[in-house]
Amino acid sequence: MKETLLHTPEGVRDIYGDECRQKNQLLRNIHHVLHLYSYHDIETPGFEYFNIFNMEKGSAHSNEMYKFFDRNNNTLVLRPDFTPSVARCVSKYYIDEELPIRLCYEGKTYQNALLHQGKRNEITQIGCELVNDDSSAADAEMISCVIDALKASGLKEFQIVIGEVDYFRGLMEEAGVSKEEEEEIRDFIQIRNFFGLSEYVEKLSIPSRTKEALHKFDQLFGNPDSLDLAESFTDNVRALEAIARLRKVYAAVSYYGYEEYIAIDLGMLNGYDYYTGIVFSGYTYGTGDAIARGGRYNTLLQQFGKDAPSIGFAIVIDELMTALSSQKILPDSPVDRALVIYPVENQETAVMLGKRLREAGVKTELIRKSTRHALTEYLSYADRNRVKSVYFFLSNDRVLISDRLKKTEKEVNYKDIKEEEF
């Protein structure tokens, strides 16, 4: 029984020590970037009513959510996605606002994945949503914000892949296929089975240019020149407007000087029913999944009562941590703490020093020295816990100061310790 109590359920785990410090530092670095773009913090509940996250709103399938009941028999779910929660808040608290609304968040999401897949069921995300701005400039700013956030994490080599779901929708309109045939074609593209796609569309009775476009869908990837090829396959207004939008977004991103991070992929159809235009994902080496996802979802807020265009993204911190660890560039918190060690007879003076250190903004830990532990053990403890300065009371008047960064020691009079030395 005791052994069982030490384990966590499948899909969740403890994060502690250096990893926890690194994760919190990473969140702080990214959050700082979101604030620089003038996003305002918002917190939503960790669980909400089931209908907030049903499939019509683009979240997880019912069997992929953790569901439970309150005392009134309402079905509640642990939050699988932040965007519907933020959309609900905007529709409630900003219903009359017509100018841009910028909100950012961080926290946990929960997905009840199948067992033995090795996936995390508790996922930390940080992201933002921009409401009431339908411009290509807003799309470009959101993508540039993702790039700045990933750069702030320490990443140097990564790519943001941009697509436009309306190009595919336009092709399907032009083809005149059934809903079932459209879903089949989409599935082939999503799993990148272009050989199977060619075989399938060859059997369909659709315009030859559309058929050629689907045969060559694997070529609609890379730099902006691929948009010229995509444009040659269609006269559909919706598809052509999607290409024009991508060109505008790419041009605006280039004003930020971020072309090197961008690739185009018209086969990006993830969240197809959720997104209404630009979609994008961030990738780097050292992890098997996207580290960031986002896109435009202009119809979601309508379901909560506010007709407002919106775009957003989320960075998956767990995947990003895996990538940073693989690339050996994990952020670290500064070594800036102090440790005050004192015998019981010097407790009052030690407490006064601890108070002075904290008033000066120094994170300070006080430990009353035990006769069971030597000073060397406390110094080793300080090094394990990222302590910069150790103050060891030899008496009420004399203090041994050990600088753990410079590896120096000096004995001083307590009254001679100046705040500028902290």
CSV table of C-alpha atoms in Angstrom, one decimal, residues 21 28 40 58 64 69 80 87 90 172 174 179 183 210 214 241 252 282 371 388 397 420:
chain,number,residue,atom,x,y,z
A,21,ARG,CA,13.4,25.7,-11.6
A,28,ARG,CA,8.9,33.6,-16.9
A,40,HIS,CA,-2.9,41.1,-20.4
A,58,GLY,CA,-13.1,22.6,-31.6
A,64,GLU,CA,-10.6,12.3,-24.4
A,69,PHE,CA,-20.3,15.6,-11.8
A,80,PRO,CA,-8.6,20.2,-22.3
A,87,ALA,CA,-13.6,32.9,-25.7
A,90,VAL,CA,-14.3,37.6,-23.7
A,172,MET,CA,-13.1,21.1,-52.4
A,174,GLU,CA,-14.4,23.6,-56.9
A,179,LYS,CA,-18.6,15.5,-47.3
A,183,GLU,CA,-12.9,13.9,-45.2
A,210,THR,CA,-8.2,20.1,-59.1
A,214,LEU,CA,-4.2,17.0,-55.3
A,241,GLU,CA,-8.1,34.7,-51.4
A,252,ALA,CA,4.4,41.5,-42.9
A,282,GLY,CA,6.4,25.5,-34.5
A,371,THR,CA,25.6,19.3,16.1
A,388,LYS,CA,25.3,32.4,-3.7
A,397,ASP,CA,29.8,39.5,16.5
A,420,GLU,CA,25.8,46.6,-1.0
